[in-house]
CSV table of C-alpha atoms in Angstrom, one decimal:
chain,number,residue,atom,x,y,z
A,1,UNK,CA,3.9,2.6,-61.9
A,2,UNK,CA,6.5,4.8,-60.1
A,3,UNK,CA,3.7,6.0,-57.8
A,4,UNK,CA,2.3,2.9,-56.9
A,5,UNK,CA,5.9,2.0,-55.7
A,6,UNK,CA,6.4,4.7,-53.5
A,7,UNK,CA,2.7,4.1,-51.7
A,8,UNK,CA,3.9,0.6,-52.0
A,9,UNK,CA,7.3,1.4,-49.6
A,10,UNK,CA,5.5,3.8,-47.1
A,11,UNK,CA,2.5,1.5,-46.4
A,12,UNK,CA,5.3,-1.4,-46.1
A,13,UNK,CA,7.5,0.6,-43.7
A,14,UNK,CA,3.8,2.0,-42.0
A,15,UNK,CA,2.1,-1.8,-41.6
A,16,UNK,CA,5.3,-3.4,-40.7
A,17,UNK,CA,6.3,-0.9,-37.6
A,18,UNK,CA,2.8,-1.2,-36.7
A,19,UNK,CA,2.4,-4.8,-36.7
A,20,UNK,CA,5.7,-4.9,-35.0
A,21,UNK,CA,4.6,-2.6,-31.9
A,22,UNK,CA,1.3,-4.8,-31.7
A,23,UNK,CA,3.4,-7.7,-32.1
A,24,UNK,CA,5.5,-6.8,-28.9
A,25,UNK,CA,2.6,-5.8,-27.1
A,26,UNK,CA,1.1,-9.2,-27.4
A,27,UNK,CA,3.9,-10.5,-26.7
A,28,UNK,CA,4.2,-9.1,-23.3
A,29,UNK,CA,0.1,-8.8,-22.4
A,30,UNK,CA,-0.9,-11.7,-23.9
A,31,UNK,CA,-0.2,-15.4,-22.4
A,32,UNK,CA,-1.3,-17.4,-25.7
A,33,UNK,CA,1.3,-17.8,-28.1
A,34,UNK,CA,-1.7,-18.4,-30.8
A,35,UNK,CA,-2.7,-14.7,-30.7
A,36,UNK,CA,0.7,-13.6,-32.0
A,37,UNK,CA,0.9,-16.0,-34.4
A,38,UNK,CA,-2.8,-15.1,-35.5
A,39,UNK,CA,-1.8,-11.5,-35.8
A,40,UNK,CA,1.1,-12.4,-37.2
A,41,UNK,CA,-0.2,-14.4,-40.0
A,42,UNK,CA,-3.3,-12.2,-40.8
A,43,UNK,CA,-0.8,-8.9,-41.0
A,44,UNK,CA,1.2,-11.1,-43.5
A,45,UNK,CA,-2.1,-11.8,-45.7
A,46,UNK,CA,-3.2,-8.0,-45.6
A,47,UNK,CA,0.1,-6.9,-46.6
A,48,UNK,CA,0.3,-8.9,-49.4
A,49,UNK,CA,-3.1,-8.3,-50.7
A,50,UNK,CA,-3.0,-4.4,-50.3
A,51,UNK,CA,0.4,-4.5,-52.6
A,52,UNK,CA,-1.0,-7.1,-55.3
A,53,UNK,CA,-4.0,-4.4,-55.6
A,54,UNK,CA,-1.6,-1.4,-55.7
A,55,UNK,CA,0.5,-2.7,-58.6
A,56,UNK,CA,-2.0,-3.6,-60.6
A,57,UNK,CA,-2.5,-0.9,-63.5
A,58,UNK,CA,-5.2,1.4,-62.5
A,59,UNK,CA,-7.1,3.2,-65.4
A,60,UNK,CA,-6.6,-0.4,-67.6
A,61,UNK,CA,-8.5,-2.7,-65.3
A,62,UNK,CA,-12.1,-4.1,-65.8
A,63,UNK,CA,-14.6,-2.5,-63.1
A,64,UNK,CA,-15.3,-5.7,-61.2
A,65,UNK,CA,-11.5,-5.6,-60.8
A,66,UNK,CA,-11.3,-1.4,-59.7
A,67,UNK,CA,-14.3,-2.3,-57.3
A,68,UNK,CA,-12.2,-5.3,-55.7
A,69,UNK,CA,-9.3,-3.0,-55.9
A,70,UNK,CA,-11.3,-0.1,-53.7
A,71,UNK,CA,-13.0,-1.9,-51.5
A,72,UNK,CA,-9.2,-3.9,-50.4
A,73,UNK,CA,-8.0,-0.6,-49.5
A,74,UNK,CA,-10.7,0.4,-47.6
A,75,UNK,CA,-10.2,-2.5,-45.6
A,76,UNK,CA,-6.5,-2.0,-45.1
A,77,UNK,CA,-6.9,1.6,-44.0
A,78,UNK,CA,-9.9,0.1,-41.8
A,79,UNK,CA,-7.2,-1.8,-39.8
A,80,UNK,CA,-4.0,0.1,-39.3
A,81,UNK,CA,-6.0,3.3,-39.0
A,82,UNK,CA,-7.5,2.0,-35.7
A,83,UNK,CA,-4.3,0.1,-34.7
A,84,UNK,CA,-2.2,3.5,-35.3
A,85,UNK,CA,-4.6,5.2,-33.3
A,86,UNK,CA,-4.3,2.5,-30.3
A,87,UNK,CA,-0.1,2.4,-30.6
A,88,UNK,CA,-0.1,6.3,-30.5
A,89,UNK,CA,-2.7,6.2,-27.4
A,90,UNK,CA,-0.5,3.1,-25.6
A,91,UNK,CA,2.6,5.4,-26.2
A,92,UNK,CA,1.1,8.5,-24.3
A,93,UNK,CA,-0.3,5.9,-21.8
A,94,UNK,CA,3.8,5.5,-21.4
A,95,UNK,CA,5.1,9.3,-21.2
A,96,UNK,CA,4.9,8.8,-17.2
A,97,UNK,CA,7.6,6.3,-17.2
A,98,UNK,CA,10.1,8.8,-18.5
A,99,UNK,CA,9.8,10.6,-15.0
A,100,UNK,CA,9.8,7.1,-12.8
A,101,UNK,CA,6.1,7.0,-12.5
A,102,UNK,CA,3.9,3.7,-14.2
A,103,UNK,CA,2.0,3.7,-17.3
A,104,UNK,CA,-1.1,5.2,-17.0
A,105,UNK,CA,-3.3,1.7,-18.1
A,106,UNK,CA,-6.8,3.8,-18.0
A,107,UNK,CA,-5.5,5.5,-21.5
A,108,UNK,CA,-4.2,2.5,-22.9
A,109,UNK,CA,-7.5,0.7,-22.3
A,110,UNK,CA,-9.8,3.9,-23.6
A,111,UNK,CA,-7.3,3.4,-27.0
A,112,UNK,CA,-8.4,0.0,-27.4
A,113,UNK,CA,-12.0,1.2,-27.3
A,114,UNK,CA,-11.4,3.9,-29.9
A,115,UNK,CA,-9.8,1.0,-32.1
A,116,UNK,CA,-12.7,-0.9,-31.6
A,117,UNK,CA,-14.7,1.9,-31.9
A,118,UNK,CA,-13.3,2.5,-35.5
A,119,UNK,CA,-13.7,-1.0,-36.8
A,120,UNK,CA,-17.1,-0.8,-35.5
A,121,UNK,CA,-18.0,2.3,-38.2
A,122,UNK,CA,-15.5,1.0,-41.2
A,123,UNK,CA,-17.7,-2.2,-40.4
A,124,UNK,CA,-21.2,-1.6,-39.5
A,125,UNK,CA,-21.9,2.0,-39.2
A,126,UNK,CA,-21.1,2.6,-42.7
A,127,UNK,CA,-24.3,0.9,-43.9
A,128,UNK,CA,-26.6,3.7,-41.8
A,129,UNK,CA,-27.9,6.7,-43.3
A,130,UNK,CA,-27.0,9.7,-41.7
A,131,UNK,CA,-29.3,13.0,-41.9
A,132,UNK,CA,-28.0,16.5,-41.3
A,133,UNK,CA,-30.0,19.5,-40.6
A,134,UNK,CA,-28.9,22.7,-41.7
A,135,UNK,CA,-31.2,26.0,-41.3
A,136,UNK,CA,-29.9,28.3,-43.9
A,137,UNK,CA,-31.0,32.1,-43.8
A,138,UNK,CA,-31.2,33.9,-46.7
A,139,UNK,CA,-31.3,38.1,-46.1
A,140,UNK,CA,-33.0,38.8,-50.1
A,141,UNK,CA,-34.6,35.1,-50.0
A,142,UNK,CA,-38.5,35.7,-51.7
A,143,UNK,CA,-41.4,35.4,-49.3
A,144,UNK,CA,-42.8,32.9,-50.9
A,145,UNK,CA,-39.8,30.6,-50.2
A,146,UNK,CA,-39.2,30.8,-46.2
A,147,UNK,CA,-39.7,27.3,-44.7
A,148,UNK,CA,-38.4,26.0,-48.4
A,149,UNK,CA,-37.3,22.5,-47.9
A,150,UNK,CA,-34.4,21.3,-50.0
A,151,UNK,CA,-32.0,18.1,-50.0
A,152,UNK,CA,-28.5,18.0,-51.0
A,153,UNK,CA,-26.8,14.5,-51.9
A,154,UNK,CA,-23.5,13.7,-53.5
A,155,UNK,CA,-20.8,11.4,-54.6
A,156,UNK,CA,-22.7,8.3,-54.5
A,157,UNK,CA,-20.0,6.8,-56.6
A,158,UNK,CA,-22.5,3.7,-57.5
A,159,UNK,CA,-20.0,1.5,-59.3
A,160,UNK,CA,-18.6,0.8,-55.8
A,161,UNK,CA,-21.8,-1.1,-54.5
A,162,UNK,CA,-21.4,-3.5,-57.8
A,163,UNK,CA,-25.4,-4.2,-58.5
A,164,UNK,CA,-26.6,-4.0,-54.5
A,165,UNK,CA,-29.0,-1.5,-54.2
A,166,UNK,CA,-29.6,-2.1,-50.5
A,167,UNK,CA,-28.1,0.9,-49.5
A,168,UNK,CA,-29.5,3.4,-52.2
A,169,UNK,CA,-32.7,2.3,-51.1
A,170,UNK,CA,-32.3,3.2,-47.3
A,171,UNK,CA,-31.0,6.8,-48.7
A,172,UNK,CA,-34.1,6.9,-51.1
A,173,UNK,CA,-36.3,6.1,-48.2
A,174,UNK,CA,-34.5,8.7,-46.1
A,175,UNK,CA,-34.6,11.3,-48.6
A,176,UNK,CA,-38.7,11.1,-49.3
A,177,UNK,CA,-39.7,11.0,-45.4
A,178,UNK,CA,-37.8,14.4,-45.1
A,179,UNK,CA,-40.7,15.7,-47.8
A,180,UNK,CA,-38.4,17.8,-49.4
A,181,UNK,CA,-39.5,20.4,-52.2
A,182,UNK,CA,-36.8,19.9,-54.1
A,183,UNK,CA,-33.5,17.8,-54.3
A,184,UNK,CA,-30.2,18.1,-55.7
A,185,UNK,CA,-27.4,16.2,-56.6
A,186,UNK,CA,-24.2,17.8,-56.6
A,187,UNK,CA,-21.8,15.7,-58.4
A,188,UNK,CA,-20.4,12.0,-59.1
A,189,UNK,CA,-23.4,9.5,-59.7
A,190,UNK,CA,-20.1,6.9,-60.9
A,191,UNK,CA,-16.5,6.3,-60.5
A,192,UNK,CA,-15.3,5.7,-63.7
A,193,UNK,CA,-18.4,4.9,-66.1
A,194,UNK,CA,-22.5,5.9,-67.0
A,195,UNK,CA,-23.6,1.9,-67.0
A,196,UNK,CA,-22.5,1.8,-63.5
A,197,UNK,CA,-26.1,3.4,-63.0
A,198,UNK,CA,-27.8,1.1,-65.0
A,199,UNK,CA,-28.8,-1.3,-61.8
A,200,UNK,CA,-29.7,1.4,-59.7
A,201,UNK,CA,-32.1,3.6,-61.8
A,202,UNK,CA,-35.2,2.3,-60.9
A,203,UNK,CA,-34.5,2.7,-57.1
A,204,UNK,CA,-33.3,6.2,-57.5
A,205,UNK,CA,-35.8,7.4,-59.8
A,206,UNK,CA,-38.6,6.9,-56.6
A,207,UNK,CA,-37.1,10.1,-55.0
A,208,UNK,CA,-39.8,12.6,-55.1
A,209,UNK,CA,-39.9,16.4,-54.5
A,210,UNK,CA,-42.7,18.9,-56.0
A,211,UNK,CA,-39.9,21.3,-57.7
A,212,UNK,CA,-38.0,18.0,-59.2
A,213,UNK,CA,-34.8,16.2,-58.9
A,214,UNK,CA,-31.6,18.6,-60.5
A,215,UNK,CA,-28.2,17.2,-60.9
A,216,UNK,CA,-24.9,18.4,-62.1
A,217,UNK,CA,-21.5,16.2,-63.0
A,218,UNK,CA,-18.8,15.6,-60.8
A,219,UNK,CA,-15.5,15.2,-62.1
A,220,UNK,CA,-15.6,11.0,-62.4
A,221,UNK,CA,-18.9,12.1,-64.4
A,222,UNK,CA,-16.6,13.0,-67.2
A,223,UNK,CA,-14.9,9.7,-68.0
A,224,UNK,CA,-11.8,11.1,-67.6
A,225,UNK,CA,-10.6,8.2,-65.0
A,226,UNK,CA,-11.0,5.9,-68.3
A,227,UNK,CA,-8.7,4.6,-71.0
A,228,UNK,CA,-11.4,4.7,-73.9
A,229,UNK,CA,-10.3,3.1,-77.3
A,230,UNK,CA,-11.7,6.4,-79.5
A,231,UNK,CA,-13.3,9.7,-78.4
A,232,UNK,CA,-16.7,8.5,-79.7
A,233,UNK,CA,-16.8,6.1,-76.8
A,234,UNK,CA,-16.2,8.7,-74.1
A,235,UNK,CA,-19.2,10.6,-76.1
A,236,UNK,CA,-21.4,8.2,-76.0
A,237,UNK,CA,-20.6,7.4,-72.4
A,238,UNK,CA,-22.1,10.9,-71.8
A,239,UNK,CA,-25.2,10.1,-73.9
A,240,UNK,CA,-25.4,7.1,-71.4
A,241,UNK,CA,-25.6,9.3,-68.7
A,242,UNK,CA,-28.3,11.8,-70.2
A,243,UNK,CA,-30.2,8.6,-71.4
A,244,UNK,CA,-30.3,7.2,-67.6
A,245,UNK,CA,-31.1,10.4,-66.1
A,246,UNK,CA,-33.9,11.1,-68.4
A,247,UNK,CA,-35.4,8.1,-67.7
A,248,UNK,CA,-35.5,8.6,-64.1
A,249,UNK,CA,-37.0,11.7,-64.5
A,250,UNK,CA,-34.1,13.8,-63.4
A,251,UNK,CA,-33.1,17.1,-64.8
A,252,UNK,CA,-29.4,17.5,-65.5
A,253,UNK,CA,-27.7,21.0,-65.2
A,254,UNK,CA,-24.6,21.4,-67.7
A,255,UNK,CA,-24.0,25.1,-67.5
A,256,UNK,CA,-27.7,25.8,-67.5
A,257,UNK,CA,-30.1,27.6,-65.1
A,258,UNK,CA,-33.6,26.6,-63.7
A,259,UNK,CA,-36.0,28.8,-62.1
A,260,UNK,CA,-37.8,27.5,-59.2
A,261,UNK,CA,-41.4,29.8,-59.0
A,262,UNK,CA,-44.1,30.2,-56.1
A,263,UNK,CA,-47.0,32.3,-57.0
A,264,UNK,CA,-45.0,35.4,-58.8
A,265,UNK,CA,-41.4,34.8,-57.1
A,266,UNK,CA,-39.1,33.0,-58.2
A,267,UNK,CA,-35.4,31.5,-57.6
A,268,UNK,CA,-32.8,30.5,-60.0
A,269,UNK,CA,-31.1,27.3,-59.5
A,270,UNK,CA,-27.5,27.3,-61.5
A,271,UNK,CA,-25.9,24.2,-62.2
């Protein structure tokens, strides 16, 4: 509780300078009166929900509460990030008038866009599915393997998408039109606990690769970021996970190797 009051006190003394400067700024760029009071009001509201979730106990919550709880920061930090970013371009827009010359409006203006610009990924962009392309060369890499085609996902974190699958199935959909020969995922199918799979096994279990789908645990794989009533629980929250996984037809690594073979090479895939 100690920590969440001191993240408490810096986001106070963070949101309220910031919604002061903005505050002042509409105040001497805006005619309307409304607008201030708008921001005004809606800083107020944000404020106030960001500590509520804060203070509230953390590994003792219910998972519809942790999700509400995640996805309230990532809204606060999806505002005052962009309106730090314009305050700290409108004060460089203002260095000039230290030496008697105007404010230079062009960077103040380009700020705004990067605000905007910010809210428009914490907002929309966030939903797309983004590929990167990496060409890996590999000096003592088998013959047999050169043009090997291999996807890397992680940290899906599903409990934080409740039971909408929307946007596991764009990635699923992404993954298969790269026809990869094998895929792996490196860590943290959940945030806290295995059942947060449960609604999304069927869609994830359409990836398809030649050579298989291999997974390892992350650390919120573990359970640890639970309060469980007896160590059997936490157990059979792993056997929840091995349960899922083996019926979508993945193969979990846990301090195991797998040996990928073409023709009479092979490679070994630790996990």
């Amino acid at each position: 509780m100690r920590l969440s009051i001191v993240i408490v006190i810096i986001l106070a003394v963070v949101s309220i300078l910031t919604d002061y400067y903005i505050w002042r700024y509409l105040r001497k760029n805006a005619k309307s009166k409304v607008l201030r009071i708008v921001h005004v009001v809606f800083a107020a509201v944000s404020f106030l929900t960001i500590v509520t979730v804060i203070l509230i106990p953390h590994r003792s919550s219910g998972d519809a509460l942790l999700v509400a709880k995640m996805w309230a920061f990532y809204t606060f930090m999806s505002i005052y990030v962009p309106k730090i970013l314009f305050i700290l371009t409108d004060l460089l827009a203002k260095t000039p008038k230290l030496l008697g010359h105007s404010k230079l409006r062009p960077v103040s203006i380009a700020g705004l866009m990067l605000a905007a610009a910010m809210w428009w990924g914490a907002l929309i962009n966030r939903n797309n599915v983004c590929v990167t392309q990496q060409e890996i060369v590999l000096k003592n890499l088998p013959k047999a393997f050169d043009g090997y085609r291999l996807v890397q996902i992680s940290d899906l974190h599903l409990g934080t998408y409740g039971s909408d699958t929307t946007h596991i199935y764009k990635m699923v959909q992404a993954i298969n039109s790269l026809r990869p020969d094998l895929v792996v995922f490196t860590g943290d199918f959940v945030y806290r606990r295995a059942e947060e799979m449960k609604p999304f096994c069927r869609t994830l279990a359409r990836i398809s690769a030649p050579d298989g789908v291999y997974a390892i645990f992350g650390n919120h794989d573990y359970g640890d970021y639970v309060n469980w009533d007896s160590p059997e629980k936490k157990a059979a929250n792993r056997t929840y996970f091995h349960e899922y996984l083996r019926d979508m037809g993945w193969k979990l690594l846990a301090d195991e190797t797998a040996y990928l073979r073409r023709g009479n090479d092979s490679i070994a895939l630790i996990g």
